[in-house]
Coordinates of C-alpha atoms and ligand atoms in Angstrom, one line a residue:
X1 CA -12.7 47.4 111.4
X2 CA -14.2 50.6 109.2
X3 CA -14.1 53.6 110.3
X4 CA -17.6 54.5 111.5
X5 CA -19.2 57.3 109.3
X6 CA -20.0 60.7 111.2
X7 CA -21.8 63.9 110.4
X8 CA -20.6 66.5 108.3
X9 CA -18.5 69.3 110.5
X10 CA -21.0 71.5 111.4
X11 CA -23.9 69.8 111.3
X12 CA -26.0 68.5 113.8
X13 CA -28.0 65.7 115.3
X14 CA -30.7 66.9 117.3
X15 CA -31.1 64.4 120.0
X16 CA -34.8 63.0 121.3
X17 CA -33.9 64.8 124.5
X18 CA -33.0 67.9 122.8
X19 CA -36.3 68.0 120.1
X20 CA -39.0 68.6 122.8
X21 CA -37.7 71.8 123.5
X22 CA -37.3 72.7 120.0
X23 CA -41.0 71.6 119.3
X24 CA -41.9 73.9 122.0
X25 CA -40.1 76.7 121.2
X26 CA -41.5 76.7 116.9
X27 CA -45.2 76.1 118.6
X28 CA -45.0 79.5 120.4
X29 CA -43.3 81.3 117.7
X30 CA -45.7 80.1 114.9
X31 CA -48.6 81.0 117.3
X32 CA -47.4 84.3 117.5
X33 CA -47.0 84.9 113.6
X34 CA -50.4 83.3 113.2
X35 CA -52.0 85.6 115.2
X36 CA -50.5 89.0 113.8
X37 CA -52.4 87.1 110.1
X38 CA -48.9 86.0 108.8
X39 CA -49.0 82.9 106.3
X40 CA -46.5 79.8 105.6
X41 CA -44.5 79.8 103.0
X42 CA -42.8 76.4 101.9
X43 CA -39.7 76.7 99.4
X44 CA -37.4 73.9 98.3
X45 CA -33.9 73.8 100.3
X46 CA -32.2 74.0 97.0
X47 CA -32.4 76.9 94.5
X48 CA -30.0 77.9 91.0
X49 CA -27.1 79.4 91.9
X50 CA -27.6 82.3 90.3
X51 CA -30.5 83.2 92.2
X52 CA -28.3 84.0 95.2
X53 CA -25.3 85.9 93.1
X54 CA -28.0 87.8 92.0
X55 CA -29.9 88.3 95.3
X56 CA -26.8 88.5 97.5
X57 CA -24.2 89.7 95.3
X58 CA -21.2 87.8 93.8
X59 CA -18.6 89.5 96.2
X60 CA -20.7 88.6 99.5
X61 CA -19.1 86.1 101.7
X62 CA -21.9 84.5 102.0
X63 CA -21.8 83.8 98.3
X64 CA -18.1 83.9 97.6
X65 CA -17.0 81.6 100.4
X66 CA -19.6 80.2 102.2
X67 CA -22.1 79.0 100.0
X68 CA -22.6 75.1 99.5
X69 CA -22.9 75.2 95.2
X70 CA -22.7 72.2 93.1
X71 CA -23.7 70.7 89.7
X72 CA -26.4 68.1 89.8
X73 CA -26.5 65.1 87.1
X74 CA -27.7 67.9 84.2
X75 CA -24.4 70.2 85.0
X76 CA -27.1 72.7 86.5
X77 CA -25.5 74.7 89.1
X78 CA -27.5 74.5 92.4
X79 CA -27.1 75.8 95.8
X80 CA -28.1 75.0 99.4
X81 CA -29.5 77.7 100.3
X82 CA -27.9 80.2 102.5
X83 CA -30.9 82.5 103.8
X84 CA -34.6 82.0 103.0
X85 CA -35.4 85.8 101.8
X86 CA -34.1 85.1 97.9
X87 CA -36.3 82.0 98.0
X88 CA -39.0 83.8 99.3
X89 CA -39.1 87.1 96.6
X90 CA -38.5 84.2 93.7
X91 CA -41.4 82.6 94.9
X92 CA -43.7 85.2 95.3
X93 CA -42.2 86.7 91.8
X94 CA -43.2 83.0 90.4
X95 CA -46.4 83.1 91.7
X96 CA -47.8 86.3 91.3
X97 CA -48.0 86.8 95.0
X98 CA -46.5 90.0 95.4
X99 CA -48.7 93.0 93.0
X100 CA -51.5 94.7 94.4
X101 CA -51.8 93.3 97.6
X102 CA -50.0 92.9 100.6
X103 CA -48.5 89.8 101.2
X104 CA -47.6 88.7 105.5
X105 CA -45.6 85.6 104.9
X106 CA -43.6 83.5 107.8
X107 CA -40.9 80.3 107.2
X108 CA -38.9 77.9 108.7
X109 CA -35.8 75.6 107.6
X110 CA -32.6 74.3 107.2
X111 CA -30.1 77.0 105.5
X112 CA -26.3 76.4 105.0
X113 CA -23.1 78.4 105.1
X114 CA -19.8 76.6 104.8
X115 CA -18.4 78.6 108.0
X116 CA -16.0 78.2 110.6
X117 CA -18.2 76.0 113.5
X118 CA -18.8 77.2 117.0
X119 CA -21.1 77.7 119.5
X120 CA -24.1 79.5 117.8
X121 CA -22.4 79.0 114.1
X122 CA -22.7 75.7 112.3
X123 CA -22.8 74.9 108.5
X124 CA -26.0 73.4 108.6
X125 CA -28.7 76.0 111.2
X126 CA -32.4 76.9 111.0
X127 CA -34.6 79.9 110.7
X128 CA -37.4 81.3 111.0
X129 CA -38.1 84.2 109.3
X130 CA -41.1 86.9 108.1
X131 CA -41.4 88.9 104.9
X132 CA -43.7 91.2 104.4
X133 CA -44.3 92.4 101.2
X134 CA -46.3 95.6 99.6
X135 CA -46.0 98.1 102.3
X136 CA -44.0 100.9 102.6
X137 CA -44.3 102.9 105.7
X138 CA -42.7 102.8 108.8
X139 CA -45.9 101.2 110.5
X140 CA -44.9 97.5 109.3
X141 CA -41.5 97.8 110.2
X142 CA -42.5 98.1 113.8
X143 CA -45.3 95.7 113.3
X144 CA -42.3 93.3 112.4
X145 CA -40.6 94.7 115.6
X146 CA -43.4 94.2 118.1
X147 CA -44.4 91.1 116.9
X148 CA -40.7 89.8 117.6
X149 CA -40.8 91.6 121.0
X150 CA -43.9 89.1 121.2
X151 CA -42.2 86.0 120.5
X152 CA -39.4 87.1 123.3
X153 CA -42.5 87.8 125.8
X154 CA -43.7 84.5 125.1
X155 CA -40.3 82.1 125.4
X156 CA -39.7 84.2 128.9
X157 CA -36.4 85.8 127.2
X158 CA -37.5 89.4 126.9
X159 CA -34.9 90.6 130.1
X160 CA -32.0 89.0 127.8
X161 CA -32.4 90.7 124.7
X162 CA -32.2 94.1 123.4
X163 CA -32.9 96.0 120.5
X164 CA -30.7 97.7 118.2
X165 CA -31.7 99.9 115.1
X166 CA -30.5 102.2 112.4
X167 CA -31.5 103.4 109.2
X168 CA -28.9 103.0 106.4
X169 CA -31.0 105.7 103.9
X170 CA -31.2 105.2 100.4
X171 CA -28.9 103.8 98.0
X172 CA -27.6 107.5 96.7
X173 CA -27.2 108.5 100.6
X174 CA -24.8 105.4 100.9
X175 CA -23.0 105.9 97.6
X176 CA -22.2 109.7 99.2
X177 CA -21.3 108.7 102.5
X178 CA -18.8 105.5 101.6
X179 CA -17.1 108.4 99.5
X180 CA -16.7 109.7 102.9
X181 CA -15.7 106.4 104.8
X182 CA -13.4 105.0 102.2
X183 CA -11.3 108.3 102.1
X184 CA -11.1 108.7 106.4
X185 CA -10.2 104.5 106.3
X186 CA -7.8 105.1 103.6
X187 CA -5.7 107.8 105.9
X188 CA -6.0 104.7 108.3
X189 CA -4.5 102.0 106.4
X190 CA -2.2 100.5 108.7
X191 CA -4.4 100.2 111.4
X192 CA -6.5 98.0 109.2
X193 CA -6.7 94.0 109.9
X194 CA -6.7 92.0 106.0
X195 CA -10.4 91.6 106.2
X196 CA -11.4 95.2 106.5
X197 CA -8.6 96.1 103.5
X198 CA -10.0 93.3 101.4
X199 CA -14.0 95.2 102.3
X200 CA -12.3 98.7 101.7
X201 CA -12.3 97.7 98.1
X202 CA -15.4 95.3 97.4
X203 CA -17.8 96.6 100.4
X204 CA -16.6 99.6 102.8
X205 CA -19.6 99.9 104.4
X206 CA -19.1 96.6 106.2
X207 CA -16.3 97.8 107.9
X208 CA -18.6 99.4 110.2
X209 CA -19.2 95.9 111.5
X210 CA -16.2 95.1 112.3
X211 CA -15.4 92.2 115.1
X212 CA -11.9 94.0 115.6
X213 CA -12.4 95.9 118.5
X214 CA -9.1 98.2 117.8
X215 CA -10.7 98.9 114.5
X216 CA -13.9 99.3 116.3
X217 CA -12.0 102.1 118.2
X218 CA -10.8 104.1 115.4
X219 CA -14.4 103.7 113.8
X220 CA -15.3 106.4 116.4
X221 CA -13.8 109.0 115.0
X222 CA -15.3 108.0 111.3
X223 CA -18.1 110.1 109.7
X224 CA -21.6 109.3 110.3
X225 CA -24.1 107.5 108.1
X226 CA -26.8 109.0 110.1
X227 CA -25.1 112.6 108.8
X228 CA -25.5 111.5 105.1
X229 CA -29.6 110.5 105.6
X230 CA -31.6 111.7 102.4
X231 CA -34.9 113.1 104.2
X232 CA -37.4 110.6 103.2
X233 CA -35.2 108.1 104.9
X234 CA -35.1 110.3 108.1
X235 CA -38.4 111.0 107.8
X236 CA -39.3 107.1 107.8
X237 CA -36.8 106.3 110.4
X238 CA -38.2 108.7 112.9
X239 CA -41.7 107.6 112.0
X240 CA -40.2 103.9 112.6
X241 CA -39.1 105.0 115.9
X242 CA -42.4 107.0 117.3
X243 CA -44.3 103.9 117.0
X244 CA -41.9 102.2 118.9
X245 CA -41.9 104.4 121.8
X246 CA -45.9 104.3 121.4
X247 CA -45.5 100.4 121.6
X248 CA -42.6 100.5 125.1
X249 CA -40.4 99.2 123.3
X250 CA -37.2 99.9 124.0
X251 CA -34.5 100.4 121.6
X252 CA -30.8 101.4 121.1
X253 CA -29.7 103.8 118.2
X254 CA -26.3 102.2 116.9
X255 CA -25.3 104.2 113.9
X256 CA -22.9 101.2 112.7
X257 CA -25.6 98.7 112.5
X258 CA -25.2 98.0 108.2
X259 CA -26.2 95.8 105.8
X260 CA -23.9 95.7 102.7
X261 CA -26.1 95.0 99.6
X262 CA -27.2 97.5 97.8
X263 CA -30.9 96.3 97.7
X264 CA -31.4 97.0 101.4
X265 CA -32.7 100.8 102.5
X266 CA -33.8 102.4 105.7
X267 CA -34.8 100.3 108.9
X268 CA -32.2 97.8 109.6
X269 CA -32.9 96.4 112.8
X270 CA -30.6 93.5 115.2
X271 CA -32.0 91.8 118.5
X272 CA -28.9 90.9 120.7
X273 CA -28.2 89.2 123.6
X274 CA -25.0 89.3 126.0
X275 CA -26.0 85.8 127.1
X276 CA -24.3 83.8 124.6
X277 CA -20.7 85.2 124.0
X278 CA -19.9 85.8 120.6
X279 CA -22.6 85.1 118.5
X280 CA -24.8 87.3 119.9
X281 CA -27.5 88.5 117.4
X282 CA -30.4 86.1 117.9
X283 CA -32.6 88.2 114.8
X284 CA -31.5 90.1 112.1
X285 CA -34.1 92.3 109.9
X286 CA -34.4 95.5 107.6
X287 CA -36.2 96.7 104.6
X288 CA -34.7 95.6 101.2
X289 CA -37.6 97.9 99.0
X290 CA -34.9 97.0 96.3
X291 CA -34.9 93.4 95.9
X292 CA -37.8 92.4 94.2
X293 CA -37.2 94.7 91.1
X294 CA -33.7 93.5 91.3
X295 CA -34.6 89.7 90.7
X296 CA -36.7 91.0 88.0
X297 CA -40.0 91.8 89.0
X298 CA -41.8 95.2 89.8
X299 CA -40.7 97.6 92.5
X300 CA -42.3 96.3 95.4
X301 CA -41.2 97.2 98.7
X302 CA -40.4 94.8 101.1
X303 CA -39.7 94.6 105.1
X304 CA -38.7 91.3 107.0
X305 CA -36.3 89.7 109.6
X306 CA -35.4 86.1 110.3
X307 CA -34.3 84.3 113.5
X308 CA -31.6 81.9 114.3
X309 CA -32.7 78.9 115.9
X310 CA -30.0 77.5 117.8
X311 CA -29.0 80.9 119.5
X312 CA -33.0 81.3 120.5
X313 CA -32.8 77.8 121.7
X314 CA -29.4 78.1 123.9
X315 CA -30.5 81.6 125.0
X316 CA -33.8 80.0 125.8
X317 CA -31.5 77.1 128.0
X318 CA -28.9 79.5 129.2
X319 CA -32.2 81.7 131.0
X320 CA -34.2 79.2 132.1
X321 CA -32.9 76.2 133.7
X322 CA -36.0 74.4 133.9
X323 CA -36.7 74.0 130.3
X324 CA -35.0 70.9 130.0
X325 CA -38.3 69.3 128.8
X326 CA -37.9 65.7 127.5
X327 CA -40.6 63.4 125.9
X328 CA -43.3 62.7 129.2
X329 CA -46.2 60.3 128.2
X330 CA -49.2 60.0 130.2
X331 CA -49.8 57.1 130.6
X332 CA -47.6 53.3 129.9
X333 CA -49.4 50.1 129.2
X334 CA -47.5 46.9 130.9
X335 CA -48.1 43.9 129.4
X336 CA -47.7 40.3 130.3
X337 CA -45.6 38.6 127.6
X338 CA -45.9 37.6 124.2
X339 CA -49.1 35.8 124.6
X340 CA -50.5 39.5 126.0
X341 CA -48.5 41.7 123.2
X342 CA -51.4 41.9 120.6
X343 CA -54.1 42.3 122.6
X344 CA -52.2 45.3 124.7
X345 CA -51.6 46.8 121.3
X346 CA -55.2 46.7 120.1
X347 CA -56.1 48.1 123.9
X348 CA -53.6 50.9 123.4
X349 CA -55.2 51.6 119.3
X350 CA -58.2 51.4 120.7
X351 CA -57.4 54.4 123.9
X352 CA -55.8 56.2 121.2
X353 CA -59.1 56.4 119.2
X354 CA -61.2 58.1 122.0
X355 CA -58.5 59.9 123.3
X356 CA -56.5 61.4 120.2
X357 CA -54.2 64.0 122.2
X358 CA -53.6 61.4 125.3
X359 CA -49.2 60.2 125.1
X360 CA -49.7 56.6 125.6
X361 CA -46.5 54.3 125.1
X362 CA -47.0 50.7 124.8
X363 CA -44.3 48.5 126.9
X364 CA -42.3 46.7 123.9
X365 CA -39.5 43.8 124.3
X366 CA -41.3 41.7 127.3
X367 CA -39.3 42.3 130.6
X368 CA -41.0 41.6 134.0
X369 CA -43.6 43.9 135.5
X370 CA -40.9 45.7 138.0
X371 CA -38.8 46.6 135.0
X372 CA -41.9 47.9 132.8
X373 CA -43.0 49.6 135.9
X374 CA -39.4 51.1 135.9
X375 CA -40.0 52.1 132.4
X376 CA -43.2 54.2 132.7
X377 CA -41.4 56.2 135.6
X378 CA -38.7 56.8 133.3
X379 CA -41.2 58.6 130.5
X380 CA -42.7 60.0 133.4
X381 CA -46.2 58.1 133.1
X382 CA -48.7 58.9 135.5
X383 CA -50.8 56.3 135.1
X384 CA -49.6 52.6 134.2
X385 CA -52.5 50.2 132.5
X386 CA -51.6 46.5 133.3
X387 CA -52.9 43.9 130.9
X388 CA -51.8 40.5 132.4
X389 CA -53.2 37.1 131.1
X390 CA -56.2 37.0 133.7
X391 CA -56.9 40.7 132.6
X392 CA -56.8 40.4 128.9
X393 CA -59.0 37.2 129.1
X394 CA -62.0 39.1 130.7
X395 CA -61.5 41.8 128.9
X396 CA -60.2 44.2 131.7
X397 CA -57.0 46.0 132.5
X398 CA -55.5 47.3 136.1
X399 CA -55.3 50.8 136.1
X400 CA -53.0 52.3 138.2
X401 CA -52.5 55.9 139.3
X402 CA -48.7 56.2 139.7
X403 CA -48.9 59.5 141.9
X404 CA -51.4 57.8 144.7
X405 CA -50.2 54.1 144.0
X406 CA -53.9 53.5 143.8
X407 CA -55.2 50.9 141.2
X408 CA -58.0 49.5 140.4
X409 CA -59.5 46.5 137.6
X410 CA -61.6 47.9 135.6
X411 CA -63.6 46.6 132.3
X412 CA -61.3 47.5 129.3
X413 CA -64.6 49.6 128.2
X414 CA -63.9 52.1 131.2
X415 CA -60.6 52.7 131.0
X416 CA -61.1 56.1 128.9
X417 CA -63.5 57.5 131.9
X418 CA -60.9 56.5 134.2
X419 CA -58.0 58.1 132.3
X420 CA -60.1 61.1 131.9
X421 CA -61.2 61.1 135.4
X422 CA -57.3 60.4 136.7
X423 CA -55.4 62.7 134.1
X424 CA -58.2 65.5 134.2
Ligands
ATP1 P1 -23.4 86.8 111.9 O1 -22.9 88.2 111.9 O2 -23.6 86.2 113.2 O3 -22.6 85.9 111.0 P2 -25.2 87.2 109.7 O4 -25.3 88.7 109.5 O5 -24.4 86.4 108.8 O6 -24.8 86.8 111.2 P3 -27.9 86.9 108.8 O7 -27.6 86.5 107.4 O8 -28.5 88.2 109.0 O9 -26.7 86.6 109.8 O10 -28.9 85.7 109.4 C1 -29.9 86.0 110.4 C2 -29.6 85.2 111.7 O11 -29.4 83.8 111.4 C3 -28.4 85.6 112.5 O12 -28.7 86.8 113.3 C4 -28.1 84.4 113.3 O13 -29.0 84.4 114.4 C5 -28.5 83.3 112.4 N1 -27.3 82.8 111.7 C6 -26.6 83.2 110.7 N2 -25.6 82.5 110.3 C7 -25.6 81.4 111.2 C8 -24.8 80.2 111.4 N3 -23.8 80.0 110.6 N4 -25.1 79.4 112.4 C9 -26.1 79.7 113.2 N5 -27.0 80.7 113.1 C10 -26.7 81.6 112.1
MG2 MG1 -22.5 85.5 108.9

């Protein structure tokens, strides 16, 4: 027999029973971006190559060993992309959307990173993300802040997450201070895992993040970024955080909280959660005033964050147990056989028509009446419309209310009013 084909390692189904939730979840955080004026922004899942080695860096793991690159039928090399923001800035460099004006832009997809899977860390995961583009002060950097605070107020996760924030200065400041870091972790050496050698020499400054919690240890005694601040940065960081007190928000200082590309300055900011285990950072953001110019178009500064999807939905299951939505309809329409089939579908258009945001599910492959009847209770139908032969002959339909058990025949021209009258 042949082997039946599965899904790439890493990437997921996501079941009927599992999509409600997700609907959910991309409705309240779109409402909330809409109503802080932010736009959609669609961009195609695959991009050149080069526009990530040049976004990202070539020595980036997410570049180096993670990113899914291939030549199509031309010998073009293409890439799936790994994170929207390079997308994004192309786009807006494409299309003129980023001079003169300030741009609020929101979007949401598929990205890829050929990583080790695990709960909250698959090869194929979503996000949502915001860029805001043509304003520099600290004020849009917590407008970025509180309107994610928002998002958490609205999914009822607010208790599980927390904020964590640094500013990681200018280029010039980090330049200075890796000086600094490079010669303490040098003294070090051998209490270095492979990883943080292999950074010591492409990228010190991620060190700081470390997942070693030996090497975490020793960090303590390392010098500070924070010490190495040029004074606009520290000037825009405490501006950053006055606004948030003003706002009651609270936040935690965490002085090793780094990005590593050169392109990113100032605010970098991390929501985390303890609720999850290891993958704990459910939004990453920062400013990245640098990017733009580096992809070739003018200086233009630039603040945004982006979300992971499946750690906001498991936090959003692991908090609240009664979020295990699945597909309810309102109402299920019974029919009585083949010789019924066409006339309960017409019926069902026909409610559909006058009552566009009613869930009405038609009864297909026959069965008798106690096994349809069984059906609408399994979607959760409140009411149940019965079209048997008599019925559909005169142009009526049994309505019954599934909560009361009460039911009535009615003319197939007052079922809406009923519906209305039953379902409110
Ligand atoms: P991590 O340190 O967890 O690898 P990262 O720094 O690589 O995260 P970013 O590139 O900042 O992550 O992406 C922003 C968010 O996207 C992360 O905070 C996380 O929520 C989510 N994310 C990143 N990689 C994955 C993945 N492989 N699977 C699921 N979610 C992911
Ligand atoms: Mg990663």
């Amino acid at each position: 027999m042949a082997k039946n084909i599965q899904a790439i390692r890493g990437m997921n189904d996501y079941l009927p029973e599992g999509t409600v939730l997700w609907q959910r979840i991309e409705e309240i955080l779109k409402n909330v971006l809409t109503s802080y004026g932010y736009s959609e922004i669609r961009l195609p899942i695959v991009e050149q190559t080069t526009l990530f080695k040049r976004a990202l860096g070539e020595v980036i793991d997410v570049v180096k060993k993670e990113m899914y690159s291939f030549e199509d039928r031309n010998g073009d090399s293409l890439a799936l992309r790994p994170e929207g923001t390079a997308s994004c800035v192309r786009a807006g460099i494409e299309h003129n959307l980023l001079y003169n004006q300030a741009q609020r832009l929101w979007y949401i997809g598929p990205m890829f990173r050929h990583e080790r899977p695990q709960k909250g860390r698959y090869r194929q995961f979503h996000q949502l993300g915001a860029e805001v583009f043509g304003q520099q002060g600290p004020d849009i950097d917590a407008e970025l802040i509180m309107l994610t605070a928002r998002e958490w107020r609205a999914l009822g996760v607010s208790e599980y997450v927390s904020l964590e924030l640094n500013s990681i200065g200018s280029l010039n400041a980090r330049v200075r201070y890796c000086e600094a870091l490079v010669s303490f972790l040098t003294r070090h050496m051998d209490h270095l895992d492979e990883n943080c050698r292999r950074l010591l020499y492409t990228n010190p400054i991620r060190v700081l993040d470390t997942k070693n919690a030996d090497i975490q240890a020793l960090l303590n005694d390392a010098p500070l970024l924070t010490d190495y601040l040029d004074d606009g940065s520290l000037k825009h960081f405490s501006g950053l955080c006055k606004f948030l007190k003003l706002a009651g928000i609270p936040y935690l200082v965490n002085p090793r909280l780094v990005r590593g590309l050169d392109y990113y300055n100032r605010t970098v900011f991390e929501w985390v959660t303890s609720s999850l285990g290891a993958q704990g950072t459910v939004c990453a953001g920062g400013r990245y005033d640098g990017l733009v110019k580096q992809l070739g178009g003018r200086a233009t500064p630039a603040v945004g964050f982006a979300i992971g999807l499946e750690r906001l939905v498991l936090l959003v299951q692991a908090v609240n147990s009664e979020c295990a939505i699945t597909l309810r309809v309102d109402a299920y329409l019974i029919a009585a056989g083949d010789d019924v089939q066409g006339a309960a579908m017409l019926l069902a258009e026909r409610v559909r028509d006058a009552l566009p945001s009613l869930r009405l599910m038609t009864n297909y492959g026959g069965g008798s009446f106690k096994k349809q009847f069984a059906r609408a209770n399994t979607y959760g139908a409140r009411v149940a419309l019965v079209l048997g032969k008599r019925e559909a002959e005169a142009k009526q339909v049994v309505v019954k209310d599934l909560a009361t058990g009460n039911q009535e025949t009615l003319a197939q021209d007052g079922v809406v009013a009923r519906l209305i009258s039953i379902l409110g």
